[in-house]
XYZ file of C-alpha atoms in Angstrom:
278
model
C -0.475 0.056 -0.096
C 0.935 3.783 -0.878
C 0.760 6.428 1.766
C -1.606 9.371 0.738
C 0.250 11.526 -0.979
C 2.740 9.514 -2.514
C 4.547 10.764 -6.084
C 7.203 9.243 -7.592
C 10.545 9.510 -7.782
C 11.399 7.277 -10.825
C 8.950 6.764 -13.934
C 10.217 3.707 -15.760
C 7.919 3.456 -19.588
C 7.790 1.533 -22.116
C 7.950 2.475 -25.611
C 5.824 0.997 -27.586
C 2.386 0.080 -27.196
C 2.939 2.548 -23.617
C 4.467 5.606 -24.695
C 4.405 5.339 -28.709
C 0.622 3.545 -31.021
C 2.742 1.310 -34.356
C 5.165 4.182 -35.986
C 2.897 7.156 -34.021
C 4.743 10.114 -32.451
C 3.348 10.209 -28.563
C 0.420 11.915 -28.501
C 0.189 15.725 -27.852
C -1.893 14.759 -24.204
C 0.703 12.045 -23.531
C 3.988 14.558 -24.502
C 2.688 17.087 -21.627
C 2.104 15.198 -19.329
C 6.098 13.047 -19.713
C 6.705 16.481 -19.794
C 5.265 17.883 -16.888
C 6.169 15.552 -14.429
C 9.465 14.910 -16.677
C 9.744 18.588 -13.600
C 9.084 16.998 -10.455
C 10.880 13.044 -11.653
C 12.776 11.445 -13.656
C 12.171 9.681 -16.298
C 13.692 6.717 -17.915
C 12.782 4.609 -21.053
C 12.699 1.174 -20.887
C 12.894 -0.511 -24.036
C 13.466 -3.855 -26.131
C 14.520 -1.488 -28.532
C 18.413 -0.660 -29.388
C 19.799 2.327 -28.682
C 19.499 2.893 -32.643
C 15.443 2.733 -32.313
C 15.171 5.025 -29.256
C 16.741 8.542 -30.238
C 13.530 9.446 -32.183
C 11.395 8.764 -29.649
C 13.970 10.767 -27.152
C 14.360 13.315 -29.310
C 10.405 14.047 -29.157
C 10.373 13.287 -25.134
C 13.371 15.787 -24.843
C 14.537 13.462 -22.382
C 17.810 14.432 -20.375
C 17.057 17.231 -18.275
C 18.454 17.290 -14.662
C 15.208 17.836 -11.978
C 16.050 20.105 -9.527
C 17.763 18.554 -5.873
C 18.843 15.465 -7.513
C 22.406 13.925 -8.136
C 24.123 11.288 -9.229
C 27.033 9.054 -8.769
C 28.669 6.084 -9.559
C 28.335 5.094 -13.014
C 25.699 7.354 -14.767
C 28.262 10.807 -13.496
C 28.056 12.528 -16.528
C 23.822 12.469 -16.288
C 21.084 13.095 -15.222
C 18.499 10.241 -17.357
C 19.803 7.487 -19.188
C 17.506 4.881 -21.307
C 16.936 1.185 -20.480
C 17.588 -0.237 -23.970
C 17.201 -4.243 -25.477
C 15.618 -6.292 -22.761
C 17.680 -3.844 -20.240
C 21.234 -5.470 -21.551
C 21.814 -2.047 -22.610
C 22.455 0.942 -21.203
C 22.129 4.219 -23.013
C 22.851 7.871 -21.911
C 19.947 9.787 -22.734
C 22.151 13.396 -23.138
C 25.142 12.182 -24.984
C 23.776 8.980 -27.085
C 26.777 6.923 -25.527
C 26.869 3.016 -24.571
C 26.548 3.256 -20.184
C 27.704 -0.548 -21.394
C 26.209 -3.787 -22.313
C 25.875 -6.930 -21.223
C 27.275 -9.952 -22.995
C 26.074 -13.255 -23.809
C 27.468 -16.155 -26.389
C 24.454 -16.454 -29.183
C 24.868 -20.130 -30.358
C 23.108 -22.210 -27.883
C 20.443 -19.343 -27.542
C 19.786 -20.044 -31.321
C 19.838 -24.278 -31.314
C 17.758 -23.861 -29.144
C 14.934 -21.985 -30.633
C 15.331 -23.167 -34.110
C 14.720 -26.094 -32.391
C 11.567 -25.264 -31.607
C 10.730 -22.677 -34.350
C 11.658 -24.376 -37.583
C 12.480 -21.597 -40.272
C 13.134 -19.175 -37.928
C 15.011 -16.326 -38.593
C 17.434 -14.504 -36.354
C 19.334 -11.698 -35.223
C 22.430 -10.440 -33.118
C 22.370 -7.012 -32.625
C 25.807 -4.612 -32.856
C 25.898 -1.584 -30.791
C 25.422 0.912 -31.571
C 25.543 -0.728 -35.449
C 22.440 -2.483 -36.512
C 21.830 -6.444 -36.565
C 23.598 -9.541 -37.648
C 21.303 -11.863 -39.141
C 21.381 -15.374 -40.728
C 18.668 -14.414 -43.310
C 16.583 -11.908 -43.991
C 13.488 -9.777 -42.144
C 10.904 -7.842 -42.915
C 11.227 -4.995 -43.894
C 11.691 -1.864 -41.469
C 11.318 -4.529 -38.577
C 15.170 -3.787 -37.333
C 17.474 -0.483 -37.039
C 20.611 0.562 -38.018
C 22.876 -1.654 -39.758
C 21.422 -4.427 -41.448
C 24.502 -7.594 -42.974
C 22.783 -11.316 -43.527
C 26.404 -13.377 -43.224
C 26.978 -16.838 -42.567
C 26.414 -19.377 -39.617
C 30.062 -19.127 -38.540
C 29.411 -14.970 -38.460
C 27.016 -14.729 -37.455
C 27.609 -16.931 -34.177
C 31.033 -15.932 -33.510
C 30.674 -12.618 -31.293
C 28.676 -12.254 -27.541
C 25.742 -10.070 -28.522
C 23.269 -8.173 -25.760
C 20.365 -9.595 -27.873
C 19.229 -12.263 -29.982
C 15.534 -12.073 -31.596
C 14.157 -15.188 -33.910
C 11.067 -14.047 -36.438
C 9.903 -16.971 -37.648
C 7.843 -16.163 -40.659
C 5.659 -19.638 -40.479
C 2.831 -18.899 -37.433
C 1.699 -16.593 -35.087
C 2.331 -14.710 -31.719
C -0.179 -17.812 -30.508
C 1.619 -20.356 -32.758
C 5.128 -19.240 -30.993
C 4.202 -18.893 -27.458
C 2.541 -22.521 -27.678
C 5.859 -23.574 -29.392
C 7.924 -21.968 -27.143
C 5.912 -22.885 -23.805
C 8.266 -25.964 -22.804
C 11.700 -24.598 -24.372
C 14.640 -24.421 -21.866
C 16.872 -21.814 -23.844
C 20.226 -21.624 -21.882
C 21.402 -19.259 -20.990
C 19.180 -16.346 -21.459
C 15.970 -14.631 -20.202
C 13.273 -15.408 -23.183
C 10.276 -12.332 -24.531
C 7.644 -13.271 -25.954
C 5.761 -10.188 -28.745
C 2.112 -10.629 -28.364
C 1.461 -8.407 -31.687
C 4.108 -10.373 -33.793
C 5.723 -13.724 -33.739
C 8.710 -12.925 -32.791
C 11.657 -13.964 -29.730
C 13.556 -11.720 -27.979
C 16.099 -13.100 -25.660
C 19.070 -11.398 -23.538
C 21.328 -13.126 -20.868
C 20.279 -14.909 -17.737
C 19.226 -11.965 -15.216
C 18.911 -9.624 -16.570
C 15.745 -7.850 -18.089
C 14.355 -4.199 -17.842
C 13.787 -4.945 -13.847
C 17.425 -5.820 -13.176
C 18.711 -2.568 -15.510
C 16.018 -0.833 -13.206
C 16.866 -1.932 -10.173
C 20.418 -0.713 -11.034
C 19.697 2.997 -11.589
C 17.632 3.303 -8.778
C 19.881 2.248 -6.469
C 22.636 4.633 -8.051
C 19.904 7.184 -8.005
C 18.819 7.135 -4.337
C 15.238 5.460 -5.156
C 13.953 2.989 -3.094
C 12.524 0.204 -5.575
C 8.780 1.465 -3.494
C 9.040 4.666 -5.059
C 9.288 4.086 -8.372
C 6.561 3.950 -10.870
C 6.917 1.339 -14.044
C 4.227 1.883 -17.055
C 4.151 -1.376 -19.609
C 2.151 -3.227 -21.727
C 4.465 -6.339 -22.762
C 5.807 -9.250 -21.980
C 9.247 -8.093 -21.798
C 7.474 -5.480 -19.193
C 5.991 -8.821 -16.531
C 9.045 -8.038 -14.336
C 9.533 -4.773 -14.004
C 5.872 -4.375 -13.777
C 6.252 -6.776 -10.574
C 9.231 -4.936 -8.840
C 8.188 -1.549 -9.238
C 6.840 -0.078 -6.324
C 3.979 0.514 -9.029
C 3.311 -1.411 -11.292
C 0.881 -0.630 -14.555
C -0.155 -2.156 -17.484
C -2.000 -0.296 -20.224
C -5.802 -1.646 -21.143
C -4.552 -3.696 -24.641
C -2.192 -5.576 -22.499
C -2.202 -9.601 -22.490
C -4.251 -11.055 -19.106
C -1.052 -12.327 -18.134
C 1.154 -8.539 -17.925
C -1.504 -7.697 -16.608
C -1.632 -9.691 -14.297
C 1.926 -8.922 -12.580
C 0.457 -5.063 -11.995
C -1.335 -2.908 -9.361
C -3.358 -1.385 -12.059
C -4.872 -1.699 -15.272
C -4.885 1.899 -17.390
C -6.367 2.867 -21.053
C -5.191 1.637 -24.065
C -2.685 3.341 -26.428
C -5.268 4.641 -28.001
C -6.892 6.015 -25.046
C -3.532 7.907 -23.521
C -3.422 5.454 -21.524
C -0.135 6.349 -19.891
C -0.933 10.232 -20.051
C -4.174 8.841 -17.416
C -1.806 7.280 -14.790
C 0.937 10.067 -15.476
C -1.830 13.323 -14.807
C -2.574 12.298 -11.392
C 1.037 12.585 -9.945
C 1.221 16.398 -11.591
């Protein structure tokens, strides 16, 4: 239970399906709410996107300012704001757009496990700040940055912070059914509820783990964190935050992990949450 008059000190926002809808920019109402709440709390985007996929959203939101009275120490000494990318595996300095750190793993065992469950899947390995190396072409516009089609040896030859798999032979429900009993070694797995897509990052890494580190450096208690999201990759973050809010269009399992549910992204559900604390 939060005390009367509770105000969040750190606000973690998913991007797709929360802050923006499809390829549209944030709505005027959402934009105004984020900018206003940013005067009183630190706003951190927590996304599955790579560092190359977040820049224009950061520009639209004008994130990177310095809330009065807050100071950083330790890893984030050069900035008041960070952006959590790649489901927690990469953390970006919001102001300078410099990568603060990236946690990598070997993609070979991950690809082998998922390929067995999803025969014919196309795999991509993130190259931080550059793009993706892929085993075969992905649908146009689905990956950010330079996309290189490489052979198997090169695809699996270097550690990466995130592996993605696109399965063109089924629906998101088909992917969920096939992946339900799959053990992916050394990885945290999240599924997409709109695309036949699987994302994998190193074991123990999530939006929640990265957000916990951001809060620790800021000196913000877990109880004073507000998180909003709509996807499988948001579930741990919603459970961890002092107040976790699921978007109205989120799948039932995501809503079950949240403290409350707001309106859909089309209804500006994020703005409805933030306006309570402005």
